[in-house]
Coordinates of C-alpha atoms and ligand atoms in Angstrom, one line a residue:
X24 CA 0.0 0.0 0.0
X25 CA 2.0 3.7 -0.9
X26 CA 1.5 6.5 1.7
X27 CA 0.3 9.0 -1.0
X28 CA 1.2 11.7 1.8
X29 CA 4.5 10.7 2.4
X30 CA 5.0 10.7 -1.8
X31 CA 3.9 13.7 -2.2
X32 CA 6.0 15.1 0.7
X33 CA 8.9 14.3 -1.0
X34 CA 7.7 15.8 -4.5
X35 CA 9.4 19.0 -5.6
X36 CA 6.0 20.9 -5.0
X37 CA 5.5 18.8 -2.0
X38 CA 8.6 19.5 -0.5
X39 CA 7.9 23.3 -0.8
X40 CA 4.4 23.0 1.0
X41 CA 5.4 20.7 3.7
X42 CA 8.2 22.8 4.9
X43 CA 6.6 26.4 4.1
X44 CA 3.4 24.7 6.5
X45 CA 5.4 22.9 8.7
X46 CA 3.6 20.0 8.1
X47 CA 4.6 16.4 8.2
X48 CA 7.5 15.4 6.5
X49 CA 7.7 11.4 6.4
X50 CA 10.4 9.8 4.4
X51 CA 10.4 6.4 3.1
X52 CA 12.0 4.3 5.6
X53 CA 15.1 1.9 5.1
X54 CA 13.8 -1.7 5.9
X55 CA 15.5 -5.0 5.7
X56 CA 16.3 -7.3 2.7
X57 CA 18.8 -10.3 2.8
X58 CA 22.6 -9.1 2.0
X59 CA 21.6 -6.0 2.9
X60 CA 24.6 -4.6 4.5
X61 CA 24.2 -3.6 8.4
X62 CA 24.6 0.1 7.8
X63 CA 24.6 2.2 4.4
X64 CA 27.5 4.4 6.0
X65 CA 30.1 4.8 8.8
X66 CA 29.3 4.4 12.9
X67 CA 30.4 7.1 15.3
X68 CA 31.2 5.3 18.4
X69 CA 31.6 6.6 22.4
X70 CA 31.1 6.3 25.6
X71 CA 29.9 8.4 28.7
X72 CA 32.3 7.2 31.4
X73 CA 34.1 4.3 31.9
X74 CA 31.6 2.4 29.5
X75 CA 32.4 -1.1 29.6
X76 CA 31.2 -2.3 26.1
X77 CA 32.4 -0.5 23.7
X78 CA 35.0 -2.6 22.7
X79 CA 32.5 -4.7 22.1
X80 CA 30.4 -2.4 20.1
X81 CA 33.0 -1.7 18.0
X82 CA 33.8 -5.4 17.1
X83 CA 30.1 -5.9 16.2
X84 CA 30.6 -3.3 13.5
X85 CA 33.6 -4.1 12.4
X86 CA 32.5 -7.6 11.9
X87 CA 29.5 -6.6 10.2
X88 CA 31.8 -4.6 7.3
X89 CA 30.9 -1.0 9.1
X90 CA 33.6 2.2 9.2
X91 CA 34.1 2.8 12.7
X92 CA 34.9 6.6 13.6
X93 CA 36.2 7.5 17.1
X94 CA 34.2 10.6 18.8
X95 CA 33.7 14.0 17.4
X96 CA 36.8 15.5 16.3
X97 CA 37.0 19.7 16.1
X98 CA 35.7 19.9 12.9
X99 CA 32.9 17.2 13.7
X100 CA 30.5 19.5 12.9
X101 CA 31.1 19.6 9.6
X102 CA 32.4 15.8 9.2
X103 CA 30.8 13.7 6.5
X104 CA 27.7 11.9 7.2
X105 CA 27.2 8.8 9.3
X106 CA 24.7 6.2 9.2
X107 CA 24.6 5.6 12.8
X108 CA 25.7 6.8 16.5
X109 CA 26.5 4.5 19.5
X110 CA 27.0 5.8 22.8
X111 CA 28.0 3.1 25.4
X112 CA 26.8 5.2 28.6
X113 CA 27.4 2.0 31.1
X114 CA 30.1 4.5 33.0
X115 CA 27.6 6.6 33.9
X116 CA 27.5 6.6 37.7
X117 CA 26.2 10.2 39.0
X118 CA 23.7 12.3 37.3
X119 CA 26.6 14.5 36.9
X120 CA 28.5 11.9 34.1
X121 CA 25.8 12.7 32.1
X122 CA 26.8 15.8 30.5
X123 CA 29.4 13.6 29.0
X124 CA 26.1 11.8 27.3
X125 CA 25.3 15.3 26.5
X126 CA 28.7 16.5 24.9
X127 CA 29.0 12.8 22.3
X128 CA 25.9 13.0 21.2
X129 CA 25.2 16.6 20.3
X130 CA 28.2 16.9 17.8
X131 CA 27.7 13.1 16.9
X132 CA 23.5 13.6 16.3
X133 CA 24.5 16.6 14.2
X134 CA 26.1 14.5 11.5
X135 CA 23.3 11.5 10.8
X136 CA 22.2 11.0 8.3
X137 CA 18.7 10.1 6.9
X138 CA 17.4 6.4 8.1
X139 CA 20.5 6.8 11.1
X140 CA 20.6 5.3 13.6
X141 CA 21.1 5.9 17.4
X142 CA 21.8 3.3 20.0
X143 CA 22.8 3.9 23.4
X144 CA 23.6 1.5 25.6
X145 CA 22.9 1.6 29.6
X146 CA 23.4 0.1 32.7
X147 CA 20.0 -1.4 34.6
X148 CA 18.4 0.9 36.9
X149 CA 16.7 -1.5 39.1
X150 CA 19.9 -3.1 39.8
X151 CA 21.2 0.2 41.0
X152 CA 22.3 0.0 44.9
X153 CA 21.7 3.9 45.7
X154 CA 19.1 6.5 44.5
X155 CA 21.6 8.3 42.6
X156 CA 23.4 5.4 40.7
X157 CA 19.5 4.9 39.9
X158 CA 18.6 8.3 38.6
X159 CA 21.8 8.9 36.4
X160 CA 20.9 5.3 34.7
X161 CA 16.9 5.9 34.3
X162 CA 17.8 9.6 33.4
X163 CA 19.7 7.9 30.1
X164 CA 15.4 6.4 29.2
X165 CA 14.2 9.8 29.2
X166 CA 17.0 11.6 27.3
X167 CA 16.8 8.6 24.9
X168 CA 13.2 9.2 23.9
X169 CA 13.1 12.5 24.1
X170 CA 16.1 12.3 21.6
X171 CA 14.1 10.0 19.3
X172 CA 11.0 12.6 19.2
X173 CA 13.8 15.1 17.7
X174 CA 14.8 12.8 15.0
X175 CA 13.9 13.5 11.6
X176 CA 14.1 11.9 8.3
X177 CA 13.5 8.0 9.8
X178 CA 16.3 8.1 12.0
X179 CA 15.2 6.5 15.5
X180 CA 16.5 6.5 19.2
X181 CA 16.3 3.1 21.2
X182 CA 18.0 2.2 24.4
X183 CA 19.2 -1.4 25.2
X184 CA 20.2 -2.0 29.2
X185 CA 22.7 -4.1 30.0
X186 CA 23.3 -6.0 32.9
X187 CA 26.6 -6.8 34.2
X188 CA 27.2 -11.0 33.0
X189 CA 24.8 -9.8 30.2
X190 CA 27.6 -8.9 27.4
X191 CA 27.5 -11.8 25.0
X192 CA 23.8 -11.0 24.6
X193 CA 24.4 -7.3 23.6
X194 CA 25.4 -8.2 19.6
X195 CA 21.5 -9.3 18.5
X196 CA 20.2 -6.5 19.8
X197 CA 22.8 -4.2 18.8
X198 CA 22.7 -5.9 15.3
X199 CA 18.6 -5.3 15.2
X200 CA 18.7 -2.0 16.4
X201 CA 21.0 -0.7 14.0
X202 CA 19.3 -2.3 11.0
X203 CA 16.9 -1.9 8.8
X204 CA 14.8 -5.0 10.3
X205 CA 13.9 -2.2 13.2
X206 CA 13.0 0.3 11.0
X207 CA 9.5 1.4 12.7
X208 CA 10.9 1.0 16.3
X209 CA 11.3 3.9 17.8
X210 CA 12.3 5.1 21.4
X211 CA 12.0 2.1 23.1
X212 CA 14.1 0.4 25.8
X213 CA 14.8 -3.1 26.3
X214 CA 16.4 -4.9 28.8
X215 CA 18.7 -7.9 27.9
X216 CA 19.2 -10.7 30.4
X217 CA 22.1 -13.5 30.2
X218 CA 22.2 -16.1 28.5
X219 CA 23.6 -18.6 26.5
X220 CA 24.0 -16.8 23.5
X221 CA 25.3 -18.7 20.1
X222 CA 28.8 -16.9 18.5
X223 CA 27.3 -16.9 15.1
X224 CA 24.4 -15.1 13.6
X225 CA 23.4 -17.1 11.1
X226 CA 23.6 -14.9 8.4
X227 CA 21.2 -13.9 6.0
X228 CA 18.9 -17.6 7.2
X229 CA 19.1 -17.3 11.2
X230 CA 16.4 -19.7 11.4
X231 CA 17.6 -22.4 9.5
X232 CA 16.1 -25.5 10.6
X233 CA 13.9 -24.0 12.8
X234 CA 10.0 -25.0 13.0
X235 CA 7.6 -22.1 13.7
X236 CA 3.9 -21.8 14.1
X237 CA 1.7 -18.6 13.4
X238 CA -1.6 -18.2 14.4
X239 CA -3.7 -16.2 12.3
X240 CA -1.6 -16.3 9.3
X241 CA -4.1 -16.1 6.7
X242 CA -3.5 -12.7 6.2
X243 CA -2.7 -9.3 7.3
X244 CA 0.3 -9.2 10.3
X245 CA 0.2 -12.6 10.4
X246 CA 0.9 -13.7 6.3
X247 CA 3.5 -11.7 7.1
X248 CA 5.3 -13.1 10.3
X249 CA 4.9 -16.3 8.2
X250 CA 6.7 -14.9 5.0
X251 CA 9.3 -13.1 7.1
X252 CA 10.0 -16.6 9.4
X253 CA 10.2 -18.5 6.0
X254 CA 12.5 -16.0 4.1
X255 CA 15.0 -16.5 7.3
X256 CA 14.8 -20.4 6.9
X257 CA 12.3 -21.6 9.5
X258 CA 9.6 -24.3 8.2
X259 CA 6.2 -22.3 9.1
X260 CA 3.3 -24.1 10.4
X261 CA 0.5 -21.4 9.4
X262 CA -2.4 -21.9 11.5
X263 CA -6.0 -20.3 10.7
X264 CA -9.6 -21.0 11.2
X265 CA -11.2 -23.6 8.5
X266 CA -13.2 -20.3 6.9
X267 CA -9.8 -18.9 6.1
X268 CA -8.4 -22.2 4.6
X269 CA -8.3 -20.7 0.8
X270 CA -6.2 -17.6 1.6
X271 CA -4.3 -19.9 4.6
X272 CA -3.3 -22.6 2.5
X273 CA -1.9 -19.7 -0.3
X274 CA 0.3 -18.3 2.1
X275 CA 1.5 -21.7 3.1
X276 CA 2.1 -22.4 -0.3
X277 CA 3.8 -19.3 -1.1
X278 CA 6.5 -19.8 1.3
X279 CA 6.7 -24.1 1.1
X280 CA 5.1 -24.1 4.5
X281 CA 2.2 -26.3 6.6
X282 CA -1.3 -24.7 6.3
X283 CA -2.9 -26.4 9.8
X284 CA -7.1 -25.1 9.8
X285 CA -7.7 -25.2 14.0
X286 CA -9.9 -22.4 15.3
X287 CA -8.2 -21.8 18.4
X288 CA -10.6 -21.3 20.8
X289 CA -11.7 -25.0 20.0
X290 CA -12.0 -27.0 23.5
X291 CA -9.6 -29.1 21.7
X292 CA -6.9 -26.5 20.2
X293 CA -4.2 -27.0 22.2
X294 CA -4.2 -30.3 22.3
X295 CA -4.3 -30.2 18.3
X296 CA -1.5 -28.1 18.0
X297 CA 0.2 -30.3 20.3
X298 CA -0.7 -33.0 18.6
X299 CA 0.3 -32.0 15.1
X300 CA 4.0 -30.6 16.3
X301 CA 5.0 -33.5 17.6
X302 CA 3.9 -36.1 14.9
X303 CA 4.7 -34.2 12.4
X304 CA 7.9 -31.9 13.1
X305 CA 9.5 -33.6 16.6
X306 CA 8.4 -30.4 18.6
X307 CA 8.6 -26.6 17.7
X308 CA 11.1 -24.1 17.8
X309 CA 9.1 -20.5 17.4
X310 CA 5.6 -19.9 18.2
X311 CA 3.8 -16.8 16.8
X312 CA 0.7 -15.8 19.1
X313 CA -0.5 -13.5 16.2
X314 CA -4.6 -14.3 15.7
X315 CA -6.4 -11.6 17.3
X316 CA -9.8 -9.8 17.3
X317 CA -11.7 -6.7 17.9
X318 CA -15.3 -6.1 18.9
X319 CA -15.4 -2.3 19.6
X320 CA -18.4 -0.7 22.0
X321 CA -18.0 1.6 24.8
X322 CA -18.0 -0.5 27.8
X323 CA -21.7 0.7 29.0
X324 CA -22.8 -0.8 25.6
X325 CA -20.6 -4.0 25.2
X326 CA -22.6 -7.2 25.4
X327 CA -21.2 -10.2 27.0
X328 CA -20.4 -11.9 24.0
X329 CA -18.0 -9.2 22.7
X330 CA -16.4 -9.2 25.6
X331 CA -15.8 -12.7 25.7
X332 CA -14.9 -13.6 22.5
X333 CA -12.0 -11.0 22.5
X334 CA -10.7 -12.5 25.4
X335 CA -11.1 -15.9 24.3
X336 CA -9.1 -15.4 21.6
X337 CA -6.5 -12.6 22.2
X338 CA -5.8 -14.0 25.6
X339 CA -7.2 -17.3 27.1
X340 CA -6.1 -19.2 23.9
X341 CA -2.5 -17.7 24.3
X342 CA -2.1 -19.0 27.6
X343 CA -4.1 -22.3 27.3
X344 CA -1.6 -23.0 24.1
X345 CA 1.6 -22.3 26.0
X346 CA 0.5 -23.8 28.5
X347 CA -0.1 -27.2 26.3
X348 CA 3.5 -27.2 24.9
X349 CA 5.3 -26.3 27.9
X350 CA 3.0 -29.3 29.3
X351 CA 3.7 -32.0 26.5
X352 CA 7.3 -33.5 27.0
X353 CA 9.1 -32.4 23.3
X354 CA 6.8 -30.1 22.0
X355 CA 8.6 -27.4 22.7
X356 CA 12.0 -27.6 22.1
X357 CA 14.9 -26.5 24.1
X358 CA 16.1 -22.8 22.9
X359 CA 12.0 -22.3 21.6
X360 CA 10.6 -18.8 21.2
X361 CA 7.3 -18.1 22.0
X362 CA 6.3 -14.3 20.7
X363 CA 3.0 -13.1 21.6
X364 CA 1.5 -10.1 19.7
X365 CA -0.2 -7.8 22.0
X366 CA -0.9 -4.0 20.9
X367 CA -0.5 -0.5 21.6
X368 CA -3.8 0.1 23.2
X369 CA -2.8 -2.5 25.7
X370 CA -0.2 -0.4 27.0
X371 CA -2.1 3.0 26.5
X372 CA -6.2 1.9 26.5
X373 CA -8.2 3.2 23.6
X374 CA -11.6 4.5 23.6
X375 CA -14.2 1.6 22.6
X376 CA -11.6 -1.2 23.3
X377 CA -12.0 -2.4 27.0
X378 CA -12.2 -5.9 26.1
X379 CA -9.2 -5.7 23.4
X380 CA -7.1 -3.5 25.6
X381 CA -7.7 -6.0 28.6
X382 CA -6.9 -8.6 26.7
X383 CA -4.0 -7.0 24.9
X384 CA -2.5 -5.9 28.5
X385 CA -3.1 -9.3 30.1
X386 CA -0.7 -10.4 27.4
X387 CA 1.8 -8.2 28.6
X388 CA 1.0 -10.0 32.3
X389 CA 2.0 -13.4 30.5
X390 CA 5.0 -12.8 28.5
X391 CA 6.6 -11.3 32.1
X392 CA 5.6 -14.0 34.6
X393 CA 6.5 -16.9 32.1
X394 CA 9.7 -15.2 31.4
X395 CA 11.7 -17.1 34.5
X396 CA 10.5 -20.1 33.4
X397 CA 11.3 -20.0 29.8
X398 CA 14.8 -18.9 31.5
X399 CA 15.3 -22.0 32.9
X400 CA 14.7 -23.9 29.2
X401 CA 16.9 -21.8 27.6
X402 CA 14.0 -20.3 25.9
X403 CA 12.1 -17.1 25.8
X404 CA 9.3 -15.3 25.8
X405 CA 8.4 -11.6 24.5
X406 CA 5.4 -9.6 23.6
X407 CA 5.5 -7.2 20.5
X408 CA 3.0 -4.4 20.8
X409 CA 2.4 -2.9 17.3
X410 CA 0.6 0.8 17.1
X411 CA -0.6 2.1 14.0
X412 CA -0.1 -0.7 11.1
X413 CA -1.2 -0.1 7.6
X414 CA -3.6 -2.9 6.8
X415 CA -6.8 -3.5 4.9
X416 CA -8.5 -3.3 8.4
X417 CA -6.9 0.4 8.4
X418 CA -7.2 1.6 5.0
X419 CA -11.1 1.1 5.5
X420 CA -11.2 3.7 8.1
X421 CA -12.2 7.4 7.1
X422 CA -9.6 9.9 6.1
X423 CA -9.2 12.0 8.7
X424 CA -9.0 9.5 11.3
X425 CA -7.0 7.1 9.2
X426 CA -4.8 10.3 8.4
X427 CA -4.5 11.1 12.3
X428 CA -3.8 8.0 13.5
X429 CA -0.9 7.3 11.0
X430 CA 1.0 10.9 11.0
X431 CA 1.1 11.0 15.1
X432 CA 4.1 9.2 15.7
X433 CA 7.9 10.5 15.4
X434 CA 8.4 8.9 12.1
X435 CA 5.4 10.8 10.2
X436 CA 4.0 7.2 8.6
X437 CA 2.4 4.4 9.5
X438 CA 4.1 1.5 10.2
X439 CA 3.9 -1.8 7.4
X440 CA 2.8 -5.3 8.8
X441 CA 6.4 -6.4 7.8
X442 CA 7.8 -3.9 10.2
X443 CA 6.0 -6.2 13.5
X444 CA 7.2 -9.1 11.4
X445 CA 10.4 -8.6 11.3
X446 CA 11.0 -7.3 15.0
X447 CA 9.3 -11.0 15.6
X448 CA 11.5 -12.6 13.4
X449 CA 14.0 -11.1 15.3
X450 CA 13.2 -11.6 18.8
X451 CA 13.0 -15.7 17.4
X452 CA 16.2 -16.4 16.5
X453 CA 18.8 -17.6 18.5
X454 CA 21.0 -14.4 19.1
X455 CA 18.0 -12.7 20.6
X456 CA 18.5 -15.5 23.9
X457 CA 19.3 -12.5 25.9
X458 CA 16.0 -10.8 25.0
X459 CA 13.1 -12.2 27.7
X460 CA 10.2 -10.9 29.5
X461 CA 10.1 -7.7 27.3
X462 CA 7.4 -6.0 25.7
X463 CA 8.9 -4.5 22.4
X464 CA 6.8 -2.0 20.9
X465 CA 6.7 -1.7 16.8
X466 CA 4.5 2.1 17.0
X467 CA 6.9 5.0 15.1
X468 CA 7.0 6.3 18.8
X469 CA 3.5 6.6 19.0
X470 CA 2.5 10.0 20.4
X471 CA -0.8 8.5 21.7
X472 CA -1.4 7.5 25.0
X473 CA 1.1 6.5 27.6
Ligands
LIG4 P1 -6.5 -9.5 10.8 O1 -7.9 -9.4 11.2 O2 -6.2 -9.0 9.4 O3 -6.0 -11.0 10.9 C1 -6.2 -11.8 12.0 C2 -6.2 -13.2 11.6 O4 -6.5 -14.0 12.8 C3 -7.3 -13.6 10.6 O5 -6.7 -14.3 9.5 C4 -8.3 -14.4 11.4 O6 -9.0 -15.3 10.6 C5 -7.4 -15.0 12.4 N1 -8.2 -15.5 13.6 C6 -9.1 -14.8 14.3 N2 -9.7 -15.6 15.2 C7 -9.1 -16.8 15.1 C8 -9.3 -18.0 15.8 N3 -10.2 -18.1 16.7 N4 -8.5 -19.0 15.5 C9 -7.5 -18.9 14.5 N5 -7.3 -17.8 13.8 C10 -8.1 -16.7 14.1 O7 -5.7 -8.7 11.9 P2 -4.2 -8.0 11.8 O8 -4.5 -6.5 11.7 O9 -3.3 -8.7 10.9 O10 -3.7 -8.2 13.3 C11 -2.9 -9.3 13.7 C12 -2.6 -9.1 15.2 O11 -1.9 -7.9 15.4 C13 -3.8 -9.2 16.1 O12 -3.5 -9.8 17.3 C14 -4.1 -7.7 16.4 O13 -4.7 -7.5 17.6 C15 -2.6 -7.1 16.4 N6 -2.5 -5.7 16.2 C16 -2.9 -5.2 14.9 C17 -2.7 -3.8 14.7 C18 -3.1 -3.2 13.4 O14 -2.9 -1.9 13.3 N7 -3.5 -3.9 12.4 C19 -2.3 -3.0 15.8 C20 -2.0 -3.5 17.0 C21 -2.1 -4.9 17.2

């Protein structure tokens, strides 16, 4: 679908009006294909402190085939271009260190270019053994999306916190944040965990070998997680209710995958899905909690049944099918990834959408108190949270609204159902084993809500 705004933005006469009206001024953002290379341009790197990781930053790009440039020089004002910035700011102790945060990224922010790229990289906060040590490392959260909301031209912000014994899982997210598979994330933090991270990436198929399942893959987000999954090399097991078997079975098709028709609020769902792993793939590696409703009404007028049906299937089939493979010896197999897609207005409510928000946020609820569990497998569990995605569902709404609803974010644009895609596809392979318990949110830096 083209974002006839965002075109026109970047006509000649667009270009003129935009900037004369101060109106929106989206461009088109830089998203992943395979042998795309990391970054199109140079990395300036630094730290705040006594960072600890930056030597490890800096092998990360220089594996990947990027420039690395040392911090702002005297004439770094005027220095070419660079594709992205990394501050490591794990020296950051008082709130005082943080001018240093201050002093790299001005001059370094100066010289991005469009689509850049800023990653900073933190110590936890909640680890923190005194107030201040606290503030100075939440203070790095607040400066990082405020940052991010000053970006223009589809550069984004994101913060990753690192624990201390957390190191080896820094290169995914590093990797993800810096590329064009996270190109509609925007101002988010997540915190990495240890774990037992693999040395190699996997390359251009991280999930070789791999068996995933996606619910609700018929279309929309979903035909999409499954394409994504099955370009990286996992076998997709595309799951659908039987009315959706036509379009199901062409997406399974498309990508040489398993079209399985199971509505999965069936009494006997889980036990299918179980059922069908097992016999026919030895167990499952990544598992897609994609299929979701809406039945909007204010809450004064929602019947019972819309309530219920949302949260049958945007929450109590989540849980009663994780619940299913974690319970079935081999069904889930050691390393698995379990990715449930929540939503925007399960973090920030939405008017008409008690049910789906509840069910949205109880989501959030799983992913966090499995996470300790999934731990102890080697495995993980994350929610993605997408905001305002260009579908057909969207591109049915009126103008204004639809026009509202995708410019109020920090990149101008609506984000694509590849963009949740791929930060799923991401968060399933095995360099994201460090990633756990979080709730990543695909939105553009929604402006809505909290
Ligand atoms: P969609 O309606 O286009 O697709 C949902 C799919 O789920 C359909 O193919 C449907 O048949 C399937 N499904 C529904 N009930 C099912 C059941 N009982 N058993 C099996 N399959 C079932 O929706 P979408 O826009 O692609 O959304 C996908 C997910 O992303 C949903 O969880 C949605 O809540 C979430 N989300 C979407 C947006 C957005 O902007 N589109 C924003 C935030 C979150």
């Amino acid at each position: 679908m083209s974002d006839w705004y965002r075109d026109f933005a970047n006509s000649g006469i667009g270009s003129t009006i935009t900037k004369q009206f101060g109106l929106p001024r989206p461009v088109r953002l830089r998203r992943y294909t395979p042998g795309q290379p990391l970054l199109d341009g140079p990395a300036l790197v630094g730290s705040a402190g006594d960072g600890r990781l930056r030597a490890e930053v800096e092998s990360v790009l220089k594996e990947d085939g990027v420039t690395v440039l040392s911090p702002v020089t005297a004439d770094g004002e005027r220095g070419t271009k660079v594709a992205a910035v990394v501050l490591d700011a794990t020296g950051v102790t008082t709130p005082a260190d943080l001018a240093a945060a201050h002093d790299f990224l001005a001059p370094a922010v100066k010289r991005l270019g469009t689509n850049g790229r800023v990653v900073v990289l933190g110590e936890v906060p909640g680890e923190a053994p005194s107030p201040a040590l606290a503030a100075a490392r939440q203070a790095l959260d607040g400066l990082v999306r405020s940052l991010a909301k000053e970006l223009r031209a589809g550069a984004t912000a994101n913060l990753v916190y690192v624990p201390s014994g957390a190191e080896a899982s820094v290169p995914g997210p590093l990797r993800f944040f810096l590329s064009g598979r996270s190109a509609y994330v925007d101002g988010q933090t997540v915190t990495l965990s240890a774990a037992d991270v693999p040395s190699a990436d996997g390359g251009a198929t991280p999930l070789a070998g791999k068996v995933a399942v996606v619910t609700g893959a018929a279309r929309g987000i979903g035909a999409s997680i499954a394409e994504v999954l099955g370009r990286d090399g996992a076998h997709v097991v595309a799951v659908d209710v039987p009315a959706a078997g036509q379009a199901l079975a062409e997406v399974a098709n498309r990508i040489g995958g398993t079209a399985l028709q199971l509505d999965i609020t069936a009494p006997d769902a889980a036990a299918r899905l179980v059922e069908h792993v097992v016999e026919r793939h030895g167990g499952v590696d990544v598992v897609v909690h994609n299929a979701g409703i809406t039945r909007d009404k204010l809450l004064v007028n929602m019947d019972a049944a819309r309530w219920n049906s949302v949260l049958a299937v945007n929450l109590q089939a989540q849980l009663d099918m994780t619940q299913a493979l974690l319970d079935a010896p081999g069904a889930l197999k050691d390393g698995a990834r379990v990715v449930a897609v929540s939503s925007q207005s399960g973090i920030a409510g939405n008017r008409g959408q008690t049910n789906y928000s509840a069910s949205k946020a109880g989501v959030i609820g799983m992913v966090r108190s499995w996470a300790a569990k999934f731990a102890s497998r080697g495995a993980t569990i994350n929610a993605v949270a997408p905001g305002f995605i260009v579908t057909e569902m969207t591109a049915k709404m009126p103008f204004g609204t639809r026009e509202v609803g995708a410019r109020l974010n920090s990149l101008q644009q609506g984000g694509l159902p590849v963009d949740v895609a791929e930060a799923i596809a991401w968060l399933a392979q095995p360099a994201s084993a460090g990633v756990n318990g979080q709730v990543l949110r695909v939105c553009g830096q929604n402006l809505l809500g909290a």
